[in-house]
Amino acid sequence: MSNPPDPLKPNLAETTGPHVQVVETEDAVERRAKEAYFTASQSQLIWARFKKQRAAMVAAIVLVVLVLSGLFAPFLSPYDPTIAGRDRDYTNGAPQLPQFCDKNGCSARPFIHAVERERSIATNFRWVTKVNEDKRHYLRFFVEGDRYELFGFIPMDTHLFGVEDAKIHIFGTDEDGQDIFSRTLHAIWTSMQVGTIGVFIAFVLALIIGGISGYYGGWIDGVIQMITDAVRTVPAIPLFMAVAAFMPPEMTAEARFFYISMILGLIGWPTLARRVRTHLLTERNQEYVLAAQLCGASSGHVIRKHLLPSFTSYIIVDLVISFPYMVLSETALSFIGLGLKDPVSSLGVMLQKATSADVLLNYQWYFIPVLFFIALVMAFVFVGDGLRDAADPYSDNSR
Amino acid sequence: MLNFSRFVVTRAIMAMITLIIVSLVVFSLMELVPGDCAERYLAFKNTQGSGISVADIETERKRLGLDQPFLTRWGLWIVNAFQGEFGDSCILRVNIAQLLGSKFWLSLGICLASLTLAYAIAIPVGILSAATNNPYLNNGLRLFSYLGLAMPNFLLALIIMLISTVWFGETLTGLFSKEYRDAPWDWDKFVDLLKHAWLPVFILGWSATAFALQTVRALMSDEIGKLYVTAAAARGVHGRRLLWRYPARHALGPIINSLGFDLNRIFNELPIVALILVMTDAGALLIEALARSNDQQLAGAIIFLLTASIVTLNFLTDVLLAVIDPRVRKSILR
């Protein structure tokens, strides 16, 4: 069946004459590029400049992958990250990497060797985990396992991968037998959530405080700046520690989670507030503001339509850059035992166990999550830096 | 000269006001911790077998002056704090000034050493990297700076501990060898301290160096393209002399200015690094007071002292800058 011919788009292949190819002149290409450049919105320009930076693009991809793996953590991780998903028979177990070959030959489906616990006179009557190289557990995809709720409301029990009749721990297990891989994925998500809430609270506070300070100036600015400076002068982590010390130890994990996020937000505002204030102080004397005022614009209109848009890109960049600090502060706080506590997985919580000499000497896989967090924070820093370069309209000149 | 002393006095008063606001914040935080010193101390006594009644708590409260209104107690606390007197610790029942004593100076010394190390590396390397167009050097430094941001000091400390235990089998912990731990200060103890202190100094200096490097580089790149540098180069000044005498002088102003906040950043990490490296300094005491024993008096004193050092450093750097750069003087006296 052939469609009726469209008179606007003649099918050149079906015409009997010589093949015609539509070729644009170089001039036209250049003109179109220029036109696109001059009519592009600010976000399109930033995106165009951002795409040129290879490192930032790679970091952005890494970041997206990490965020997605955090979002789909319950599906991607084979087991429940809490104590409920523990493997009693494989505590402090080494990472099990799926392999294709062993001394008994190869297989197309990757497998892991079975582990058995035994206690005999040879092991001094202690339980010892031994790898049985003759027994294989094959890797399976989309297996059914622990129940979970994807995005918090879709009940499911399918996990991306698993093995039959046994458990697989690709990052090993901790002293309770909890799967470190599952915990890492959930920890990424936890940290992102804490960071997002913290950044959001800090952002709102900074805009309000910095906005008032910068817009009114004078003695209001003076008083607010003194308070801001005082908060900025106290070292943040000792201050976090002091605030976190009020949390009663019997608090539930969820309440603790929100409390920590709030603390991070309540202490994290001064830097951004100061920047907003400085920016408003200089911007409010600019000619375009004066021009708008002369045209009879109200001050509310000037702030909303002229002052704020003049540095939204800056604020967004600042948010991206301050995000890793929130994550790191949470990690540090949890690490010393003042932040999140055990049923919740976060890097700090997981690292608490890693300071003992026993772990350092024998169970180095406790450190695998650290690599993920360094990757996460680095990705954020690179993306933030790339965005900063891209958002700065003068950055082209210096290159 | 009169102008200058007026600047110093104004700046000193501003520093005092900052300190007073900080002390209010710290004191309020201490007050917000559930339960007060009297209860805590008596509860501690209780575990040791002596029964406690409500009346006992009241007398203890009166003895500690906890029945006074908030503002009176804050006033008393701040007046005493400025004299270096912080009362007794809630739990340990020892005078805080004595308990902290040399430990605080030890911590401060370690932090200042880290700061010095950071700047000793960052200033020449930063200037160099801004001056050359070597892409390998620049990208390497960029990566290092990002790593310094992304790997907080406590992770670095943990990783160093991991490597040192796995490869060398010994842990590089503590600040003193066993025989010097409680010994009075003398030369040998000092040497022993140096043998142990390089690791915390290095770890704490790590991100400080990365930060300082980025700042130095950015400031230098801004200055280096300016006309006066070109003019100086045209007059025949070149090489190291050109860099140091013209752009570096201007670029270093903001860096001196930010010394206080760099110290702040280092203090930030001090308690956690102290915890990992099993140091016995004020940072470790702070963790102990906040996370373990909930000793608000001690914690408040340490946070106050930390902040006071930062405010002092900020004040000193501002005065130093004013000596170098008259524009700073004007900006405050305006």
XYZ file of C-alpha atoms in Angstrom:
733
model
C 0.000 0.000 0.000
C 1.409 3.306 -0.944
C 0.392 6.561 0.667
C -0.978 9.335 -1.518
C 1.918 11.571 -2.523
C 2.392 14.687 -0.462
C 2.726 17.640 -2.792
C 4.801 19.572 -0.253
C 7.427 16.825 0.111
C 8.018 15.221 -3.234
C 9.704 11.874 -2.876
C 12.887 12.454 -4.772
C 13.741 8.762 -4.904
C 10.616 8.040 -6.900
C 11.081 10.748 -9.451
C 12.361 9.566 -12.742
C 14.886 12.319 -13.240
C 18.430 12.427 -11.869
C 18.693 12.158 -8.097
C 18.491 15.544 -6.485
C 19.981 16.205 -3.114
C 19.030 19.289 -1.174
C 22.299 20.963 -0.222
C 22.372 24.044 1.937
C 24.999 26.606 1.170
C 27.631 27.170 3.844
C 26.299 30.630 4.232
C 22.837 29.378 5.089
C 24.234 26.949 7.694
C 26.207 29.666 9.309
C 23.274 32.024 9.264
C 21.047 29.458 10.889
C 23.637 28.745 13.570
C 23.903 32.437 14.309
C 20.166 32.783 14.379
C 19.885 29.881 16.807
C 22.568 31.469 18.970
C 20.937 34.870 19.121
C 17.434 33.596 19.739
C 18.468 30.905 22.239
C 17.156 31.199 25.785
C 19.592 31.435 28.638
C 19.188 27.795 29.605
C 19.876 26.719 26.028
C 23.056 28.770 26.000
C 24.193 27.288 29.312
C 23.453 23.803 28.042
C 25.392 24.457 24.840
C 28.422 25.661 26.790
C 28.091 22.840 29.291
C 28.093 20.213 26.543
C 31.487 21.416 25.391
C 33.178 20.449 28.648
C 34.064 16.824 28.444
C 34.866 16.291 32.132
C 31.632 17.879 33.257
C 29.619 15.824 30.781
C 31.197 12.587 31.981
C 30.516 13.648 35.557
C 26.916 14.445 34.672
C 26.459 10.966 33.231
C 28.028 9.384 36.317
C 25.759 11.506 38.467
C 22.636 10.470 36.581
C 23.630 6.808 36.833
C 24.230 7.142 40.587
C 20.971 8.983 41.156
C 19.056 6.383 39.181
C 20.748 3.538 41.011
C 19.786 5.216 44.266
C 16.219 5.703 43.077
C 15.881 2.084 41.990
C 17.967 0.794 44.889
C 15.373 -1.681 46.192
C 15.060 -3.239 42.743
C 18.759 -3.243 41.890
C 19.910 -4.566 45.242
C 19.311 -8.226 45.782
C 18.437 -8.048 49.488
C 16.827 -5.901 52.119
C 19.437 -3.452 53.474
C 18.282 -3.731 57.079
C 18.896 -6.494 59.517
C 15.861 -8.295 58.031
C 17.799 -9.087 54.880
C 20.859 -10.430 56.573
C 22.592 -13.644 55.724
C 23.195 -15.440 58.989
C 25.512 -17.958 57.429
C 27.863 -15.498 55.798
C 28.868 -12.825 58.297
C 31.945 -10.724 57.530
C 31.936 -12.513 54.201
C 34.302 -11.570 51.416
C 32.924 -10.168 48.152
C 31.679 -12.874 45.784
C 32.280 -11.978 42.184
C 30.337 -13.974 39.614
C 32.692 -15.943 37.402
C 32.454 -17.943 34.220
C 35.204 -20.504 34.716
C 36.660 -22.584 37.505
C 38.721 -25.761 37.743
C 35.693 -27.853 36.746
C 35.270 -26.037 33.454
C 33.412 -23.085 32.097
C 29.771 -22.191 31.763
C 27.887 -19.610 29.740
C 25.977 -18.477 32.800
C 28.048 -16.775 35.498
C 28.063 -18.457 38.870
C 29.491 -18.204 42.349
C 30.812 -20.976 44.490
C 28.852 -22.192 47.430
C 30.010 -21.360 50.925
C 29.647 -23.687 53.835
C 30.152 -23.158 57.505
C 31.874 -25.848 59.378
C 33.240 -26.480 62.798
C 35.647 -29.268 63.524
C 38.775 -30.099 65.368
C 40.762 -28.710 62.455
C 39.287 -25.239 62.914
C 39.726 -25.226 66.668
C 35.951 -25.684 67.108
C 35.151 -22.241 65.767
C 32.690 -21.631 62.971
C 34.677 -21.090 59.845
C 33.319 -20.178 56.427
C 34.703 -22.292 53.645
C 34.282 -22.030 49.917
C 33.174 -25.242 48.285
C 34.613 -25.099 44.805
C 32.656 -28.092 43.564
C 29.268 -26.592 44.127
C 27.991 -23.773 41.960
C 25.150 -21.312 42.343
C 24.161 -19.821 39.025
C 23.282 -16.184 38.623
C 19.652 -15.478 37.728
C 17.953 -12.270 36.662
C 14.588 -10.955 37.838
C 14.363 -13.257 40.811
C 11.772 -12.992 43.533
C 13.029 -12.047 46.967
C 12.392 -9.689 49.855
C 9.289 -7.556 49.489
C 9.794 -3.824 49.053
C 7.965 -0.768 47.832
C 9.438 0.898 44.781
C 9.329 4.722 45.069
C 7.636 4.122 48.405
C 4.303 2.969 47.027
C 4.609 0.246 44.377
C 4.757 -3.095 46.180
C 7.099 -5.485 44.426
C 9.297 -8.439 45.169
C 11.306 -8.777 41.976
C 15.010 -8.025 42.205
C 17.315 -7.477 39.296
C 19.592 -10.357 40.107
C 20.194 -13.120 42.576
C 21.269 -16.737 42.739
C 19.211 -19.837 43.238
C 19.206 -21.612 46.616
C 21.745 -19.210 48.083
C 22.654 -15.562 48.459
C 25.127 -13.518 46.505
C 27.068 -10.652 48.042
C 29.112 -8.911 45.396
C 30.532 -6.397 47.897
C 30.679 -8.861 50.767
C 28.819 -8.656 54.043
C 29.353 -6.867 57.337
C 29.525 -8.336 60.806
C 25.765 -8.882 60.963
C 25.685 -10.503 57.541
C 24.013 -7.534 55.876
C 24.735 -7.252 52.178
C 27.094 -4.313 51.630
C 26.047 -3.846 48.014
C 22.400 -3.444 48.969
C 23.286 -1.103 51.780
C 25.502 1.031 49.545
C 22.740 1.612 47.021
C 20.274 2.513 49.746
C 22.891 4.712 51.436
C 23.357 6.720 48.229
C 19.655 7.375 48.156
C 19.521 8.276 51.856
C 22.356 10.752 51.497
C 20.727 12.312 48.450
C 17.472 12.729 50.339
C 19.115 14.244 53.397
C 21.160 16.514 51.157
C 18.134 17.586 49.134
C 16.043 18.462 52.179
C 18.998 20.223 53.786
C 19.840 22.186 50.645
C 16.195 23.147 50.219
C 15.854 24.489 53.771
C 19.170 26.303 53.529
C 18.134 27.710 50.153
C 14.820 29.132 51.395
C 16.444 30.593 54.497
C 19.304 32.065 52.468
C 16.981 33.692 49.952
C 14.814 35.230 52.678
C 17.630 36.370 54.956
C 19.996 37.416 52.180
C 17.176 39.054 50.266
C 16.029 41.158 53.212
C 19.587 42.068 54.079
C 20.543 43.053 50.559
C 17.344 44.770 49.545
C 16.950 47.011 52.573
C 20.608 47.617 53.376
C 21.416 50.088 56.133
C 21.159 49.051 59.774
C 18.990 45.990 58.989
C 21.792 44.744 56.789
C 24.321 45.526 59.537
C 22.498 43.524 62.212
C 21.789 40.581 59.906
C 25.394 40.516 58.731
C 26.670 40.406 62.301
C 24.485 37.391 63.055
C 25.441 35.728 59.775
C 29.113 36.265 60.521
C 28.751 34.845 63.991
C 27.063 31.698 62.656
C 29.706 31.437 59.934
C 32.547 31.775 62.388
C 31.619 28.786 64.515
C 33.122 25.686 62.876
C 30.178 23.871 61.301
C 30.769 20.305 62.381
C 31.248 21.115 66.090
C 28.091 23.215 65.772
C 26.279 20.332 64.075
C 27.473 18.084 66.841
C 26.214 20.440 69.517
C 22.791 20.746 67.882
C 22.555 17.036 67.164
C 23.327 16.283 70.799
C 19.753 17.219 71.784
C 18.302 14.327 69.900
C 17.024 11.867 72.440
C 18.605 8.488 71.771
C 15.207 6.761 71.710
C 14.112 8.752 68.646
C 12.842 6.658 65.726
C 14.989 6.357 62.640
C 12.591 8.393 60.490
C 12.349 11.231 63.009
C 16.128 11.291 63.258
C 16.385 11.448 59.500
C 14.227 14.558 59.267
C 15.867 16.127 62.280
C 19.329 15.720 60.757
C 18.179 17.141 57.433
C 16.708 20.117 59.229
C 19.864 20.742 61.240
C 21.938 20.659 58.065
C 19.595 23.175 56.482
C 19.403 25.413 59.524
C 23.170 25.708 59.749
C 23.971 25.697 56.049
C 22.384 28.998 55.012
C 25.020 31.692 55.797
C 27.282 31.267 52.752
C 24.494 31.466 50.216
C 22.729 34.214 52.157
C 25.868 36.289 52.032
C 26.202 35.801 48.306
C 22.563 36.684 47.667
C 22.976 39.768 49.807
C 26.161 40.890 48.059
C 24.561 40.299 44.706
C 21.428 42.258 45.570
C 23.491 45.097 47.013
C 25.405 45.552 43.773
C 22.541 44.744 41.420
C 20.025 47.113 42.925
C 22.122 50.085 41.788
C 22.466 48.845 38.218
C 21.141 50.907 35.358
C 18.616 48.328 34.204
C 17.005 48.451 37.628
C 16.929 52.230 37.471
C 15.451 52.030 33.964
C 12.726 49.710 35.185
C 12.018 52.010 38.099
C 11.815 55.017 35.791
C 9.291 53.138 33.689
C 7.150 52.973 36.768
C 7.735 49.360 37.810
C 6.901 48.590 41.421
C 9.718 47.314 43.639
C 8.086 43.896 43.797
C 8.101 43.750 40.020
C 11.759 44.846 39.919
C 12.776 42.103 42.335
C 10.786 39.338 40.700
C 11.336 40.210 37.047
C 14.759 41.830 37.072
C 16.826 41.144 40.191
C 16.062 37.470 40.769
C 16.398 36.305 37.146
C 19.727 38.080 36.914
C 21.243 35.480 39.190
C 19.044 32.382 39.106
C 21.744 30.532 37.207
C 24.214 31.580 39.889
C 21.955 30.326 42.658
C 21.373 27.022 40.907
C 25.112 26.554 40.544
C 25.582 27.406 44.212
C 22.998 24.805 45.161
C 24.717 22.121 43.125
C 28.057 23.033 44.694
C 26.723 23.117 48.236
C 25.022 19.764 47.850
C 28.141 17.629 48.429
C 28.868 19.574 51.618
C 25.504 18.567 52.967
C 26.154 14.954 52.061
C 29.604 15.040 53.631
C 28.357 16.750 56.779
C 25.692 14.108 57.185
C 28.289 11.419 56.672
C 30.647 12.942 59.204
C 27.861 13.369 61.729
C 26.612 9.816 61.304
C 30.151 8.566 61.483
C 30.688 9.931 64.985
C 27.343 8.555 66.074
C 25.391 11.801 66.257
C 23.566 11.483 62.960
C 21.564 8.674 61.453
C 21.470 5.348 63.215
C 21.571 1.781 62.148
C 18.335 0.700 60.474
C 18.922 3.572 58.072
C 21.822 2.973 55.701
C 24.159 5.873 55.149
C 27.845 5.973 54.475
C 28.589 7.348 57.932
C 26.578 4.594 59.572
C 28.333 1.947 57.505
C 31.780 3.378 58.173
C 31.317 3.420 61.930
C 32.297 -0.222 62.015
C 35.357 0.319 59.856
C 37.593 2.009 62.408
C 38.504 -1.095 64.369
C 41.850 -2.701 63.706
C 40.123 -6.018 63.070
C 38.209 -4.579 60.126
C 41.226 -2.692 58.807
C 43.298 -5.835 58.795
C 40.820 -8.472 57.703
C 37.683 -7.061 56.150
C 38.805 -4.307 53.803
C 35.660 -4.595 51.687
C 33.910 -2.417 54.273
C 35.537 0.409 52.336
C 33.927 -0.318 48.969
C 31.030 2.113 49.633
C 33.592 4.873 50.152
C 34.522 4.676 46.479
C 30.897 5.198 45.508
C 30.631 8.213 47.732
C 33.808 9.759 46.443
C 32.417 9.205 42.958
C 29.117 10.800 43.940
C 30.704 13.858 45.514
C 33.267 14.227 42.721
C 30.485 14.022 40.153
C 28.622 16.771 41.959
C 31.709 18.946 42.207
C 32.563 18.494 38.539
C 29.007 19.159 37.390
C 28.764 22.172 39.664
C 32.029 23.541 38.363
C 31.044 22.881 34.774
C 27.735 24.614 35.369
C 29.538 27.553 36.923
C 31.713 27.923 33.849
C 28.736 27.469 31.562
C 26.550 29.929 33.430
C 29.199 32.626 33.387
C 28.589 34.574 30.154
C 32.159 35.859 30.159
C 33.798 32.458 30.409
C 34.127 32.277 26.618
C 36.521 35.218 26.597
C 39.038 33.643 28.939
C 39.319 30.493 26.925
C 48.584 56.962 62.431
C 45.478 58.182 64.228
C 43.414 56.818 61.407
C 45.088 53.462 61.774
C 44.518 53.174 65.506
C 40.896 54.119 64.968
C 40.659 51.270 62.490
C 42.208 48.802 64.924
C 39.844 49.826 67.726
C 36.765 49.612 65.499
C 37.831 46.229 64.245
C 38.500 45.007 67.801
C 35.044 46.087 68.915
C 33.506 44.267 65.966
C 35.432 41.131 66.896
C 34.158 41.415 70.448
C 30.560 41.733 69.277
C 30.944 38.669 67.075
C 32.351 36.747 70.017
C 29.487 37.820 72.248
C 26.898 36.728 69.684
C 28.738 33.425 69.283
C 28.797 32.941 73.023
C 25.044 33.560 73.146
C 24.522 30.927 70.441
C 26.785 28.425 72.176
C 25.314 29.094 75.592
C 21.746 28.749 74.310
C 22.686 25.448 72.700
C 24.126 24.222 75.980
C 20.925 25.234 77.741
C 18.733 23.413 75.228
C 20.273 20.030 75.996
C 17.666 18.191 78.040
C 18.557 17.916 81.709
C 20.989 20.214 83.464
C 24.312 19.802 85.139
C 22.926 19.148 88.588
C 20.672 16.324 87.438
C 23.387 14.793 85.361
C 25.971 14.851 88.104
C 23.585 13.427 90.660
C 22.403 10.767 88.257
C 26.025 9.817 87.859
C 26.401 9.661 91.651
C 23.261 7.560 91.756
C 24.818 4.856 89.663
C 27.598 4.683 92.186
C 25.176 3.647 94.910
C 24.203 6.792 96.788
C 20.450 7.494 96.716
C 19.343 10.872 95.455
C 16.203 12.803 96.306
C 14.553 15.768 94.589
C 15.773 18.018 97.404
C 19.343 17.017 96.665
C 18.922 18.105 93.071
C 17.544 21.441 94.219
C 20.470 22.124 96.563
C 22.931 21.100 93.890
C 21.198 23.427 91.467
C 21.429 26.279 93.923
C 25.071 25.558 94.565
C 25.828 25.680 90.826
C 23.760 28.839 90.386
C 21.366 27.108 87.992
C 18.341 28.720 89.653
C 19.302 32.130 88.273
C 17.547 33.439 85.134
C 19.029 32.638 81.720
C 20.482 36.057 80.975
C 22.230 36.344 84.334
C 23.873 32.976 83.853
C 24.883 33.809 80.308
C 26.372 37.102 81.499
C 28.319 35.333 84.199
C 29.468 32.635 81.791
C 30.704 35.103 79.208
C 32.492 37.295 81.768
C 34.239 34.233 83.133
C 34.940 32.894 79.673
C 36.813 36.025 78.713
C 39.018 35.411 81.732
C 39.657 31.843 80.636
C 37.478 30.369 83.370
C 34.787 27.907 82.334
C 33.715 26.412 85.640
C 33.654 22.703 86.321
C 32.843 19.929 83.921
C 29.406 18.414 84.515
C 30.476 14.818 84.590
C 34.143 14.725 85.392
C 33.922 17.340 88.149
C 37.257 18.830 87.250
C 37.993 22.402 86.428
C 37.627 22.755 82.665
C 40.474 25.204 82.310
C 42.783 22.655 83.935
C 41.343 19.750 81.977
C 41.806 21.515 78.672
C 45.045 23.234 79.553
C 47.763 22.194 77.170
C 45.356 20.047 75.120
C 43.726 23.058 73.594
C 47.046 24.625 72.695
C 48.091 21.311 71.188
C 45.025 21.277 68.948
C 45.475 24.880 67.991
C 49.112 24.204 67.185
C 48.244 21.248 64.973
C 45.633 23.276 63.120
C 47.956 26.227 62.614
C 50.674 23.884 61.381
C 48.215 22.417 58.860
C 47.264 25.900 57.761
C 50.915 26.835 57.307
C 51.554 23.649 55.365
C 48.544 24.286 53.153
C 49.680 27.790 52.278
C 53.312 26.860 51.887
C 52.202 24.463 49.139
C 49.262 26.340 47.705
C 50.787 29.778 47.158
C 53.811 28.860 45.013
C 52.043 26.060 43.153
C 48.943 28.144 42.580
C 50.939 31.064 41.235
C 52.931 28.758 39.035
C 49.890 27.028 37.610
C 48.209 30.335 36.871
C 51.346 31.572 35.130
C 51.988 28.579 32.917
C 49.771 27.142 30.250
C 50.877 23.599 30.888
C 47.640 21.619 30.517
C 48.937 18.584 32.402
C 49.906 20.623 35.432
C 46.632 22.515 35.389
C 44.403 19.519 34.938
C 46.343 17.603 37.551
C 45.918 20.415 40.025
C 42.257 20.677 39.174
C 41.765 17.012 39.831
C 43.688 17.262 43.089
C 41.558 20.178 44.191
C 38.394 18.272 43.440
C 39.705 15.263 45.307
C 40.436 17.494 48.239
C 36.842 18.618 48.142
C 35.361 15.229 47.565
C 37.378 13.256 50.053
C 36.871 14.780 53.454
C 39.748 14.540 55.868
C 38.188 11.818 57.916
C 37.884 9.554 54.894
C 41.496 10.278 54.060
C 42.451 9.443 57.630
C 40.538 6.185 57.452
C 42.151 5.261 54.145
C 45.624 6.070 55.445
C 44.887 3.939 58.480
C 43.723 1.141 56.186
C 46.859 1.288 54.074
C 49.227 1.613 56.989
C 47.697 -1.325 58.838
C 47.617 -3.541 55.774
C 51.106 -2.760 54.529
C 53.084 -1.765 57.553
C 51.101 -3.620 60.167
C 51.390 -0.776 62.614
C 48.898 1.908 63.406
C 50.036 5.501 63.266
C 47.761 6.584 66.045
C 48.048 8.839 69.067
C 50.029 11.967 69.638
C 52.671 10.684 72.044
C 54.537 7.495 72.693
C 53.485 5.683 75.812
C 56.340 6.869 77.985
C 55.720 10.537 77.244
C 51.962 10.566 77.539
C 51.768 11.881 81.086
C 55.273 13.237 81.347
C 55.835 16.962 81.919
C 56.816 19.015 78.894
C 60.461 18.937 77.902
C 62.507 18.724 74.728
C 62.239 14.948 74.344
C 58.484 15.041 74.658
C 58.355 17.768 72.055
C 60.433 15.706 69.625
C 58.178 12.748 70.298
C 55.170 14.941 69.542
C 56.679 15.990 66.218
C 57.207 12.355 65.309
C 53.499 11.682 65.732
C 51.956 14.996 64.785
C 52.994 15.049 61.130
C 50.195 12.678 60.178
C 47.292 14.706 61.598
C 48.930 17.843 60.254
C 49.115 16.289 56.804
C 45.568 14.937 56.931
C 44.086 18.203 58.180
C 46.107 20.158 55.640
C 44.840 18.029 52.773
C 41.575 19.727 51.915
C 42.854 23.071 53.165
C 45.593 22.838 50.532
C 43.099 21.933 47.839
C 40.883 24.872 48.742
C 43.740 27.339 49.026
C 45.146 26.161 45.725
C 41.923 26.843 43.902
C 41.645 30.288 45.440
C 45.236 31.258 44.690
C 44.928 30.061 41.127
C 41.678 31.862 40.465
C 42.914 35.121 41.971
C 46.206 34.936 40.129
C 44.529 34.225 36.797
C 42.385 37.313 37.329
C 45.376 39.528 38.080
C 47.843 38.167 35.589
C 46.048 39.506 32.513
C 45.792 43.054 33.841
C 47.439 45.992 32.153
C 49.938 46.856 34.868
C 51.452 43.396 34.510
C 51.775 43.856 30.766
C 53.277 47.287 31.382
C 55.817 45.864 33.818
C 56.697 43.097 31.359
C 57.165 45.726 28.652
C 59.572 47.564 30.898
C 61.704 44.448 30.974
C 60.699 42.864 34.267
C 60.208 39.178 33.715
C 60.292 35.724 35.200
C 59.840 35.177 38.891
C 60.429 38.807 39.677
C 57.502 39.885 37.543
C 55.141 37.380 39.163
C 56.063 38.107 42.740
C 56.349 41.848 42.590
C 53.234 42.646 40.593
C 50.269 40.259 40.358
C 51.064 38.084 43.383
C 51.012 41.038 45.719
C 47.502 41.934 44.691
C 46.290 38.375 44.540
C 47.438 37.536 48.049
C 45.264 40.109 49.794
C 42.008 38.151 49.688
C 43.930 35.030 50.666
C 45.284 36.587 53.830
C 41.759 37.753 54.454
C 40.367 34.240 54.271
C 42.879 32.754 56.723
C 40.297 32.831 59.496
C 37.782 30.844 57.499
C 40.416 28.375 56.424
C 41.220 27.808 60.079
C 37.488 27.347 60.580
C 37.458 24.642 57.940
C 40.355 22.858 59.559
C 38.761 23.014 62.997
C 35.720 21.519 61.415
C 37.444 18.266 60.770
C 39.635 18.237 63.839
C 37.299 16.324 66.180
C 36.609 13.561 63.689
C 40.222 13.132 62.642
C 41.124 13.132 66.326
C 38.639 10.335 66.851
C 40.055 8.204 64.064
C 43.692 8.761 64.946
C 42.969 8.262 68.675
C 44.480 11.608 69.511
C 44.235 12.993 73.007
C 43.601 16.627 72.224
C 40.738 19.062 72.580
C 39.038 17.688 69.457
C 38.810 14.259 70.987
C 37.510 15.781 74.217
C 34.799 17.573 72.238
C 33.581 14.326 70.706
C 33.716 12.713 74.101
C 31.734 15.555 75.649
C 29.095 15.713 72.907
C 28.653 12.215 71.630
C 29.433 10.133 74.668
C 28.985 11.823 78.003
C 26.750 14.757 77.024
C 28.869 17.190 79.000
C 27.528 20.559 77.892
C 29.850 22.696 80.005
C 32.944 21.134 78.497
C 31.578 21.143 74.953
C 30.524 24.768 75.218
C 33.947 25.758 76.484
C 35.739 23.998 73.626
C 33.466 25.408 70.924
C 33.819 28.857 72.432
C 37.610 28.602 72.494
C 37.735 27.341 68.916
C 35.599 30.220 67.740
C 37.564 32.720 69.785
C 40.752 31.598 68.013
C 39.086 32.075 64.632
C 37.801 35.523 65.564
C 41.271 36.466 66.833
C 42.879 35.269 63.632
C 40.330 37.178 61.575
C 41.114 40.284 63.574
C 44.863 39.853 63.177
C 44.651 39.250 59.441
C 42.460 42.307 58.999
C 44.962 44.457 60.852
C 47.773 42.955 58.804
C 45.894 43.659 55.597
C 45.219 47.202 56.669
C 48.931 47.702 57.138
C 49.531 46.474 53.614
C 46.481 47.816 51.850
C 44.873 51.168 52.706
C 41.693 50.274 50.829
C 40.742 47.819 53.570
C 41.018 50.504 56.237
C 38.633 52.721 54.322
C 36.059 50.019 53.763
C 35.508 49.568 57.497
C 35.736 53.187 58.583
C 33.355 54.355 55.915
